[in-house]
Coordinates of C-alpha atoms in Angstrom, one line a residue:
M1 CA 63.1 104.1 123.4
G2 CA 59.4 105.0 122.2
T3 CA 57.4 106.0 119.5
A4 CA 56.1 109.1 118.8
K5 CA 53.3 111.0 116.4
I6 CA 55.1 114.0 115.5
L7 CA 53.6 117.2 114.0
V8 CA 55.4 119.6 111.6
V9 CA 54.3 123.2 111.0
G10 CA 55.5 126.0 108.8
S11 CA 55.7 129.5 109.0
I12 CA 53.0 130.6 111.0
Q13 CA 53.9 134.9 110.4
G14 CA 51.1 135.9 112.7
Q15 CA 48.5 133.9 111.4
L16 CA 48.1 132.2 114.9
K17 CA 44.4 132.1 115.0
K18 CA 44.4 130.3 112.0
A19 CA 47.0 127.9 112.2
F20 CA 46.3 126.9 116.0
D21 CA 42.4 126.4 115.2
K22 CA 44.0 123.9 112.0
I23 CA 46.0 122.3 114.7
S24 CA 43.5 121.7 116.9
K25 CA 41.2 120.1 114.7
L26 CA 44.1 117.8 113.4
Q27 CA 45.1 117.2 117.1
A28 CA 41.6 116.0 118.0
K29 CA 41.9 113.4 115.3
Q30 CA 45.6 112.3 115.9
N31 CA 46.8 112.8 119.4
F32 CA 50.1 113.8 118.7
Q33 CA 52.5 113.9 121.1
L34 CA 54.3 117.2 120.0
A35 CA 54.7 119.9 117.4
I36 CA 57.0 121.8 116.1
I37 CA 57.4 124.9 113.9
V38 CA 60.0 125.8 111.7
G39 CA 60.5 129.5 110.4
D40 CA 58.8 132.7 111.6
V41 CA 56.2 131.9 113.8
F42 CA 54.9 136.1 114.4
G43 CA 54.7 138.7 112.0
A44 CA 56.1 141.9 112.6
D45 CA 56.0 144.4 115.2
G46 CA 53.2 146.4 114.6
D47 CA 51.8 144.7 112.1
D48 CA 47.8 145.4 112.6
N49 CA 46.1 142.4 110.7
N50 CA 48.1 140.0 113.1
G51 CA 48.2 142.1 116.4
E52 CA 44.8 141.3 117.5
D53 CA 46.2 137.3 117.3
L54 CA 49.4 138.0 119.1
Q55 CA 47.2 139.3 121.8
A56 CA 45.2 137.0 121.7
L57 CA 48.1 134.3 122.1
L58 CA 49.6 136.3 125.4
S59 CA 46.5 136.3 126.9
G60 CA 45.7 132.8 126.7
Q61 CA 42.4 133.1 124.5
I62 CA 44.2 130.7 121.4
N63 CA 44.1 127.1 122.5
I64 CA 47.2 125.6 122.1
P65 CA 46.0 121.6 122.1
L66 CA 49.9 119.9 122.5
P67 CA 53.1 121.0 123.3
T68 CA 54.4 123.1 120.4
Y69 CA 58.0 123.8 120.1
F70 CA 59.2 126.9 118.3
T71 CA 62.8 128.9 117.1
V72 CA 63.7 132.3 115.9
G73 CA 63.0 132.6 111.8
N74 CA 64.1 135.4 109.5
S75 CA 62.1 138.1 111.1
V76 CA 62.7 139.9 114.4
F77 CA 60.4 138.8 117.6
P78 CA 57.6 141.5 118.6
E79 CA 58.5 143.2 121.4
A80 CA 56.1 142.0 123.9
V81 CA 57.0 138.5 123.0
K82 CA 60.7 139.2 123.5
A83 CA 60.0 140.8 126.7
K84 CA 58.2 137.9 128.0
L85 CA 60.8 135.3 126.7
E86 CA 63.6 137.3 128.0
A87 CA 62.4 136.0 131.4
D88 CA 60.8 132.8 130.5
D89 CA 61.0 130.3 127.5
D90 CA 57.6 129.4 128.1
L91 CA 55.7 131.9 126.0
C92 CA 52.2 130.6 127.2
A93 CA 50.9 127.1 127.9
N94 CA 51.9 124.7 125.7
L95 CA 54.1 127.2 123.6
F96 CA 58.1 126.5 124.3
Y97 CA 60.7 128.3 122.9
L98 CA 64.0 126.2 122.0
G99 CA 66.3 129.3 121.8
R100 CA 68.2 130.6 119.0
K101 CA 69.8 126.9 119.4
G102 CA 69.7 124.1 121.3
T103 CA 69.0 120.4 121.9
M104 CA 66.3 118.6 123.3
T105 CA 64.9 115.4 124.4
T106 CA 61.1 114.4 124.6
A107 CA 59.9 112.0 127.3
E108 CA 59.7 109.7 124.3
G109 CA 63.3 109.6 123.6
V110 CA 62.9 111.8 120.3
K111 CA 66.7 114.1 119.9
V112 CA 65.5 117.3 118.5
V113 CA 68.4 120.0 117.6
S114 CA 67.3 123.3 116.3
L115 CA 69.9 126.1 114.9
G116 CA 66.8 129.4 114.0
G117 CA 67.9 132.8 112.4
R118 CA 70.0 133.3 109.4
L119 CA 73.7 133.1 109.3
V120 CA 75.8 136.3 110.0
Q121 CA 77.8 136.9 106.8
N122 CA 80.2 139.6 108.1
E123 CA 81.1 138.4 111.8
G124 CA 83.4 141.7 112.2
S125 CA 80.1 144.0 111.7
L126 CA 78.7 143.1 114.7
T127 CA 78.5 145.3 117.8
Q128 CA 77.4 143.3 120.5
K129 CA 76.8 139.6 121.4
L130 CA 73.9 138.0 120.1
G131 CA 71.0 138.2 122.4
K132 CA 68.7 135.4 123.0
C133 CA 65.7 135.9 120.5
D134 CA 68.2 137.2 117.7
P135 CA 67.3 136.0 114.1
L136 CA 71.0 135.5 113.7
Y137 CA 73.5 132.8 114.5
L138 CA 77.3 132.7 113.7
D139 CA 79.2 130.0 112.0
L140 CA 80.3 129.0 115.5
D141 CA 77.0 128.4 116.7
A142 CA 76.6 125.4 114.2
R143 CA 79.8 124.1 115.0
G144 CA 78.6 124.1 118.8
L145 CA 76.0 121.6 118.1
H146 CA 78.0 119.1 116.5
G147 CA 78.5 118.0 119.7
A148 CA 75.1 116.5 119.9
H149 CA 76.5 113.9 117.9
S150 CA 73.3 112.7 116.5
A151 CA 69.4 113.6 116.2
H152 CA 66.3 112.1 115.1
I153 CA 64.9 115.7 114.1
L154 CA 67.4 118.6 113.0
I155 CA 65.5 121.7 112.4
T156 CA 66.7 125.0 111.0
N157 CA 65.3 128.1 109.7
Q158 CA 67.5 128.0 106.5
W159 CA 68.5 125.6 104.0
P160 CA 71.4 123.8 103.9
A161 CA 74.2 124.7 101.0
N162 CA 73.7 122.0 98.0
I163 CA 70.7 120.3 99.3
T164 CA 69.5 120.2 95.7
N165 CA 72.8 118.6 94.5
G166 CA 71.5 115.0 93.1
S167 CA 68.0 115.6 93.1
S168 CA 65.7 115.1 90.4
I169 CA 62.7 116.9 91.9
D170 CA 62.4 120.3 90.8
L171 CA 62.2 123.4 92.9
P172 CA 58.8 125.1 92.4
A173 CA 59.7 128.8 90.4
N174 CA 59.4 131.0 93.6
V175 CA 61.9 128.9 95.6
D176 CA 65.7 130.2 95.7
G177 CA 67.7 126.6 96.0
S178 CA 71.2 128.5 96.1
S179 CA 71.0 130.7 98.7
G180 CA 71.9 127.7 101.2
S181 CA 73.8 128.2 104.3
Q182 CA 77.3 126.0 104.4
S183 CA 77.4 126.0 108.3
I184 CA 74.1 124.1 108.2
S185 CA 75.5 121.2 105.6
N186 CA 78.0 121.1 107.8
L187 CA 75.7 120.7 110.9
C188 CA 73.8 118.2 108.9
Q189 CA 76.6 115.9 107.9
A190 CA 77.7 115.9 111.3
L191 CA 74.6 114.7 113.2
K192 CA 73.2 112.4 110.4
P193 CA 69.7 113.4 111.5
W194 CA 66.5 111.0 110.4
Y195 CA 64.7 114.1 109.6
H196 CA 65.9 117.8 108.8
F197 CA 62.9 120.2 108.4
S198 CA 63.7 123.7 106.9
S199 CA 61.5 126.8 105.9
S200 CA 60.6 128.1 102.4
A201 CA 57.6 130.2 103.3
E202 CA 56.5 130.6 99.2
A203 CA 56.0 126.9 98.4
L204 CA 56.9 123.0 99.5
W205 CA 59.9 121.3 98.2
E206 CA 60.7 117.7 99.8
R207 CA 63.8 116.1 97.9
E208 CA 64.4 112.1 97.8
P209 CA 66.2 110.8 101.1
F210 CA 69.8 110.7 100.7
K211 CA 72.6 108.8 103.1
H212 CA 75.6 110.5 104.2
A213 CA 79.2 109.0 103.7
L214 CA 80.5 106.8 106.3
D215 CA 83.2 107.3 108.5
Y216 CA 86.6 105.3 108.0
D217 CA 86.0 102.1 109.3
S218 CA 82.4 101.8 110.0
L219 CA 80.6 98.7 110.0
E220 CA 77.1 100.7 110.2
E221 CA 74.6 100.9 107.4
P222 CA 75.2 104.7 105.8
A223 CA 72.7 106.9 107.9
V224 CA 69.9 108.2 105.8
T225 CA 68.1 111.9 105.8
R226 CA 64.7 113.4 104.6
F227 CA 64.7 116.6 104.1
K228 CA 61.9 118.8 103.6
S229 CA 60.6 122.4 103.7
L230 CA 57.5 124.1 104.5
P231 CA 55.7 126.4 103.1
S232 CA 54.2 129.0 105.3
V233 CA 50.5 129.5 106.6
A234 CA 49.9 131.9 104.1
A235 CA 51.2 130.3 101.0
A236 CA 48.6 129.3 98.0
T237 CA 49.5 125.5 98.7
K238 CA 47.8 123.8 101.6
E239 CA 50.8 121.4 102.8
W240 CA 51.7 123.6 105.5
M241 CA 51.7 120.7 107.8
A242 CA 53.9 117.3 108.0
A243 CA 52.3 114.7 110.8
F244 CA 54.4 111.2 110.8
S245 CA 55.3 108.9 113.4
L246 CA 59.1 108.5 115.1
D247 CA 59.9 104.9 116.9
T248 CA 63.5 105.8 118.0
S249 CA 64.5 102.5 118.1
R250 CA 65.2 102.2 114.8
P251 CA 65.8 104.5 111.3
P252 CA 62.2 104.7 109.2
P253 CA 62.4 102.4 106.2
T254 CA 62.7 104.2 102.5
V255 CA 60.7 102.7 99.9
E256 CA 63.3 103.2 96.9
P257 CA 67.4 103.0 97.5
P258 CA 68.5 106.5 99.0
R259 CA 70.6 109.0 96.9
A260 CA 74.1 110.0 97.2
S261 CA 74.9 112.7 100.1
P262 CA 74.3 116.0 97.9
F263 CA 77.3 117.5 100.3
T264 CA 79.9 115.2 99.4
R265 CA 79.3 115.7 95.7
A266 CA 79.6 119.9 96.4
S267 CA 83.1 119.5 98.0
P268 CA 85.8 119.5 95.3
P269 CA 88.6 116.4 96.0
R270 CA 91.3 117.0 98.1
K271 CA 94.5 117.5 96.6
R272 CA 96.8 114.6 98.2
Q273 CA 99.7 115.9 100.4
N274 CA 103.2 115.5 99.8
M275 CA 104.0 113.2 102.8
D276 CA 107.7 112.1 102.1
D277 CA 109.3 113.1 105.9
S278 CA 112.7 111.3 105.0
E279 CA 115.0 114.2 105.8
Q280 CA 113.4 114.9 108.7
Y281 CA 112.3 112.3 110.5
S282 CA 115.0 109.8 108.7
R283 CA 114.4 106.9 111.5
Y284 CA 110.8 106.8 110.5
A285 CA 111.2 107.4 106.3
T286 CA 109.9 104.9 103.8
T287 CA 113.2 103.8 103.2
G288 CA 114.6 103.4 106.7
Y289 CA 111.2 100.7 106.9
E290 CA 112.2 98.5 103.1
G291 CA 114.2 96.4 105.8
R292 CA 111.0 95.4 107.8
Q293 CA 109.1 95.2 104.8
S294 CA 111.4 92.7 103.1
K295 CA 112.0 90.8 106.0
R296 CA 107.7 90.4 106.2
A297 CA 107.6 89.7 103.0
R298 CA 109.2 86.4 103.2
R299 CA 106.0 85.4 105.1
D300 CA 104.0 84.4 101.8
R301 CA 101.6 87.1 102.6
V302 CA 100.8 89.8 100.1
K303 CA 99.7 93.0 101.5
D304 CA 96.9 94.9 100.1
P305 CA 97.2 98.4 101.3
N306 CA 94.8 100.2 99.3
D307 CA 92.5 102.6 100.6
C308 CA 94.1 102.5 104.1
F309 CA 96.0 105.2 106.0
M310 CA 97.6 102.3 108.1
C311 CA 99.6 100.8 106.1
L312 CA 103.5 102.2 105.9
N313 CA 104.3 101.3 102.5
K314 CA 101.3 103.2 101.2
P315 CA 101.8 106.2 99.1
G316 CA 101.0 109.6 101.3
T317 CA 101.1 107.7 104.9
K318 CA 101.6 110.3 107.3
T319 CA 104.8 108.9 109.2
H320 CA 105.7 112.3 110.3
L321 CA 103.0 110.5 113.4
V322 CA 105.5 107.5 113.7
V323 CA 107.2 107.1 117.2
S324 CA 108.5 103.5 117.1
L325 CA 108.7 100.6 114.8
G326 CA 108.4 96.7 116.3
E327 CA 109.0 93.4 115.1
E328 CA 105.1 93.4 114.6
S329 CA 103.6 96.5 115.1
M330 CA 104.5 100.4 115.6
V331 CA 103.2 103.2 117.8
T332 CA 101.9 106.5 116.3
A333 CA 100.5 109.7 117.6
S334 CA 96.9 109.6 117.2
R335 CA 95.6 112.1 114.4
G336 CA 92.8 114.1 115.7
P337 CA 93.4 113.2 119.6
L338 CA 90.7 113.2 122.3
P339 CA 92.5 115.3 124.7
L340 CA 93.7 118.6 123.7
P341 CA 97.7 119.7 124.3
S342 CA 96.9 121.3 127.5
T343 CA 95.0 118.4 129.1
F344 CA 97.9 116.7 130.3
P345 CA 100.7 119.2 131.1
Q346 CA 102.6 116.2 132.7
L347 CA 103.2 114.8 129.5
S348 CA 104.8 116.2 126.6
S349 CA 102.2 115.0 123.8
T350 CA 98.4 114.6 123.9
G351 CA 98.9 111.3 125.8
H352 CA 96.6 109.8 122.8
V353 CA 98.8 107.0 121.4
M354 CA 97.8 104.2 118.6
I355 CA 99.3 100.5 118.7
V356 CA 99.1 99.8 114.6
P357 CA 100.0 96.0 113.9
Y358 CA 101.6 95.9 110.5
Y359 CA 99.4 93.5 109.1
H360 CA 96.7 94.6 107.4
A361 CA 93.5 93.1 108.5
A362 CA 91.5 92.8 105.4
D363 CA 94.2 90.3 103.8
E364 CA 93.3 87.8 106.3
M365 CA 89.6 87.9 104.6
A366 CA 91.2 86.9 101.3
Q367 CA 93.8 84.5 102.0
G368 CA 92.4 82.8 104.8
K369 CA 93.0 82.6 108.7
R370 CA 96.4 82.9 110.4
S371 CA 98.0 80.3 112.9
A372 CA 98.1 80.8 116.4
E373 CA 101.5 81.5 116.9
E374 CA 101.3 84.3 114.3
L375 CA 98.3 85.8 116.3
S376 CA 100.3 85.4 119.4
T377 CA 103.6 86.8 118.5
E378 CA 101.7 89.9 116.9
F379 CA 99.6 90.1 120.5
N380 CA 102.6 89.8 122.3
E381 CA 104.6 93.0 121.1
M382 CA 101.4 95.2 120.8
N383 CA 101.0 94.4 124.5
K384 CA 104.5 94.7 125.6
F385 CA 103.9 98.4 123.5
R386 CA 100.7 98.8 126.0
K387 CA 102.8 98.2 129.2
A388 CA 105.8 100.6 128.4
L389 CA 103.2 103.5 127.4
S390 CA 101.1 102.9 130.6
E391 CA 104.6 102.9 132.8
M392 CA 105.9 106.2 130.3
I393 CA 102.5 108.0 131.2
G394 CA 102.8 107.1 134.9
S395 CA 106.2 107.8 135.6
K396 CA 106.2 111.3 134.0
S397 CA 103.3 112.0 135.8
Q398 CA 104.7 110.6 139.2
G399 CA 101.5 108.5 139.4
Q400 CA 98.8 111.7 138.8
L401 CA 97.6 109.5 135.8
G402 CA 97.4 105.9 134.5
A403 CA 96.4 104.6 130.9
V404 CA 93.2 103.6 129.3
C405 CA 93.9 101.1 126.3
W406 CA 91.0 99.8 124.3
E407 CA 90.6 97.6 121.4
V408 CA 87.7 97.0 118.8
N409 CA 88.3 93.6 116.6
R410 CA 85.4 93.4 114.2
T411 CA 85.2 91.3 111.0
G412 CA 84.9 93.9 108.0
I413 CA 87.5 96.6 109.6
R414 CA 90.5 97.0 107.7
H415 CA 93.2 97.2 109.6
H416 CA 93.1 96.7 113.3
H417 CA 94.9 98.7 115.7
W418 CA 94.7 99.9 120.0
Q419 CA 94.3 102.9 121.4
V420 CA 96.2 104.3 124.4
L421 CA 94.8 107.1 126.1
A422 CA 96.1 108.9 129.7
C423 CA 93.6 109.4 132.2
Q424 CA 93.7 110.7 135.5
S425 CA 94.5 107.7 138.0
E426 CA 91.9 108.5 140.7
P427 CA 88.7 107.7 138.8
I428 CA 90.7 104.4 137.8
K429 CA 91.6 103.4 141.1
K430 CA 87.9 103.7 142.2
G431 CA 86.7 102.1 139.5
L432 CA 84.5 104.9 137.6
V433 CA 86.5 104.0 134.4
E434 CA 85.5 100.5 134.2
A435 CA 81.9 101.4 135.5
A436 CA 81.4 103.9 132.7
F437 CA 82.2 101.5 130.0
K438 CA 79.7 99.0 131.7
V439 CA 76.9 101.8 132.2
S440 CA 77.5 102.8 128.4
R441 CA 77.7 99.4 127.4
E442 CA 74.3 98.6 129.0
K443 CA 73.0 102.1 127.6
H444 CA 73.5 100.9 123.6
E445 CA 72.2 97.1 124.2
Y446 CA 75.8 95.4 123.9
P447 CA 76.6 92.0 125.2
A448 CA 77.9 92.0 129.0
F449 CA 81.3 93.0 129.7
E450 CA 83.2 89.7 131.1
S451 CA 87.0 90.1 132.8
C452 CA 90.1 88.8 131.0
E453 CA 93.6 88.1 131.9
P454 CA 95.3 91.6 130.6
D455 CA 98.4 89.9 129.5
S456 CA 96.4 87.4 127.1
L457 CA 94.4 86.9 123.4
L458 CA 91.1 86.1 124.3
P459 CA 89.4 83.1 124.0
V460 CA 87.4 84.8 120.8
R461 CA 89.4 85.2 118.0
A462 CA 87.8 87.7 116.6
D463 CA 84.5 90.3 116.8
Y464 CA 85.4 91.8 120.2
F465 CA 85.5 95.0 122.5
R466 CA 88.1 95.3 124.8
V467 CA 89.5 97.5 127.5
W468 CA 92.8 97.6 129.5
T469 CA 92.8 99.9 132.7
W470 CA 96.5 100.7 134.1
V471 CA 97.1 102.6 137.2
S472 CA 100.7 102.6 139.5
D473 CA 101.1 101.4 142.8
P474 CA 102.7 104.5 145.2
V475 CA 105.0 102.5 146.7
E476 CA 106.7 101.0 142.9
M477 CA 106.4 104.4 142.2
A478 CA 108.9 105.4 143.8
D479 CA 111.5 102.5 143.5
R480 CA 110.9 103.1 139.4
T481 CA 111.8 107.1 140.0
N482 CA 114.4 106.4 142.4
G483 CA 116.2 103.4 140.1
S484 CA 115.8 100.5 142.7
S485 CA 113.6 99.1 140.2
D486 CA 113.5 97.8 136.7
K487 CA 110.4 94.8 136.9
E488 CA 107.4 95.9 135.3
F489 CA 105.0 98.0 138.1
G490 CA 101.4 99.1 138.2
V491 CA 98.0 97.7 138.3
T492 CA 96.0 96.2 135.0
K493 CA 92.7 95.1 134.5
S494 CA 90.7 93.7 131.7
M495 CA 87.6 92.9 130.1
Y496 CA 86.0 92.1 127.1
F497 CA 82.5 91.8 125.6
P498 CA 81.6 89.9 122.2
L499 CA 80.5 91.3 119.1
P500 CA 77.7 89.0 117.3
S501 CA 77.9 89.4 113.6
D502 CA 74.4 90.9 113.8
Q503 CA 75.2 93.7 116.5
K504 CA 74.9 97.1 115.4
F505 CA 78.4 98.4 116.9
N506 CA 79.3 102.1 117.5
I507 CA 83.2 102.4 116.1
W508 CA 84.1 105.3 118.5
F509 CA 82.3 103.3 121.7
G510 CA 85.9 103.6 123.5
R511 CA 86.5 107.2 122.4
E512 CA 83.0 108.2 123.2
V513 CA 83.4 106.6 127.1
M514 CA 86.7 108.5 127.2
A515 CA 85.4 111.7 126.3
G516 CA 82.9 111.6 128.6
L517 CA 84.9 110.6 131.4
L518 CA 87.6 113.6 130.4
K519 CA 84.7 115.9 129.4
L520 CA 85.5 116.3 125.9
E521 CA 82.4 115.2 124.2
N522 CA 83.3 117.8 121.5
R523 CA 86.2 115.8 120.5
V524 CA 84.4 112.5 119.8
N525 CA 84.6 112.9 116.1
W526 CA 88.7 112.5 115.4
M527 CA 88.0 115.0 112.4
D528 CA 86.5 118.1 115.4
A529 CA 89.8 117.4 117.1
L530 CA 92.5 118.0 114.4
L531 CA 95.5 119.6 115.4
R532 CA 96.6 122.9 114.1
K533 CA 99.7 125.5 114.6
D534 CA 99.9 128.1 112.7
G535 CA 97.1 126.9 110.5
S536 CA 98.8 124.2 109.6
E537 CA 98.2 120.5 110.8
Q538 CA 101.2 119.0 110.1
L539 CA 103.0 121.1 112.2
A540 CA 100.9 120.5 115.2
E541 CA 101.0 116.7 114.7
E542 CA 104.6 116.7 113.8
E543 CA 104.7 118.5 117.5
D544 CA 102.7 116.1 119.2
A545 CA 104.7 112.9 117.6
Q546 CA 108.0 114.9 118.6
G547 CA 106.7 115.3 122.5
L548 CA 105.4 111.3 122.4
R549 CA 108.8 110.6 120.9
E550 CA 110.9 112.2 123.6
D551 CA 108.7 110.6 126.4
F552 CA 108.9 107.2 125.0
E553 CA 112.6 107.4 124.7
E554 CA 113.8 105.4 128.1
F555 CA 110.6 102.8 127.7
D556 CA 110.9 102.4 124.0
F557 CA 112.3 98.9 123.7
A558 CA 112.1 98.6 120.1
M559 CA 114.2 100.9 119.3
K560 CA 117.3 100.5 121.7

């Protein structure tokens, strides 16, 4: 972490001497750590007015006083520039090309994500692969940058679609705000950058800061983005540069409350699907659950499942994901699983499973704490499911796979749950999984992990992160395979760290760590990992759940 003074410059459009003379004077007074140029840096190839400036730049006659980064704008680079950049990303001293798209982190820890050029509207019209310097990008290029997960600064040549929604600031008469790119809107929503700079050669436009919609169960403050589009050096306005200091340890404050996201307003509400699966999966249907619901209703605790997709008695619940129903909890396939269906060929499913208690955590906040006996009964059944799922993974893979389970228990989460994920055995045996969690914990500056008994409740009642690892012993696995042993097998370890009430915590911490171990970083966000078959999410999810159901059948104590 660190603090950096940053200068962002609008389109230079070939007026290199004018621009860098001004930048040099400013740098002498302000001592910026870096500069970033948005939009076109160079004029058109063969432009006599700017040709001398370009030759002076390439020959080292124009001083560039600080590290300066640029990407491609609307126009094709001059041939002399293209020839040099094809061989090297350094055009000249202190002037660095970021490529058409890319991610960069500075020495101060400032993370910059960039996407240059214009969106290709008709990809079928392309006759060859886009080159390093082409002023174009595909929607796939933009979606690929979602894997960066976050950014302090996002640089794009085009505006995001709908960026003017909800703003009270009028557009300049010569700026068209209706021609933005949906691909860039999606990218901004995915990265939630602190700053988003773009280019509007004719005039400056800066909107009010806006906050992004929170992910489900997030306890973080909504991320806030400041969008500013800079004019070119040639524009009538002199405001073609923006300077600011960025402290990477905390987001910059806002003077006024941020506006709502312009992107969510532009999206029509999704129609709720009819999720009545009673005919296809009768044992998991709503009617089949009424008995359990009535039994639990006798406990004098009224559930309030509003806005909670993990409550079975909510209309529209995706019951096709349910695999097993216990007395206190259920096992479901994971929606948006981290692994692909092909990641673990030893299994009939993706290997990503949820253990979800029936109890709606928000009820405890309203009705008071549950008794120790209730908590213990719930934990024991969920832990029994964890063991059974681990043994299933080990048996089906002949010991090639182990299991990792994690739990986020945080005051304010509406419905707690555990996630179980298959993982290659060797990293677990060698302690690499534990090490990965500890390294990531240290990186995020969370409290230190403490060892704990795998089969016991923690000494803290709430607000913690816990992880279990399980791997099978080869001898026990052979006995199990030969049918000579029915006892529990495998080696389980568990550790946790408490979460103080003032501790900011990434709700996807466990998934991020496992994504790194499995080299599936582009699937950290479950919404980017939704399964599809023949264009249908539900068909793919049903297939995954059925595969899990078949693998789990002989281990499922609850449905026997």
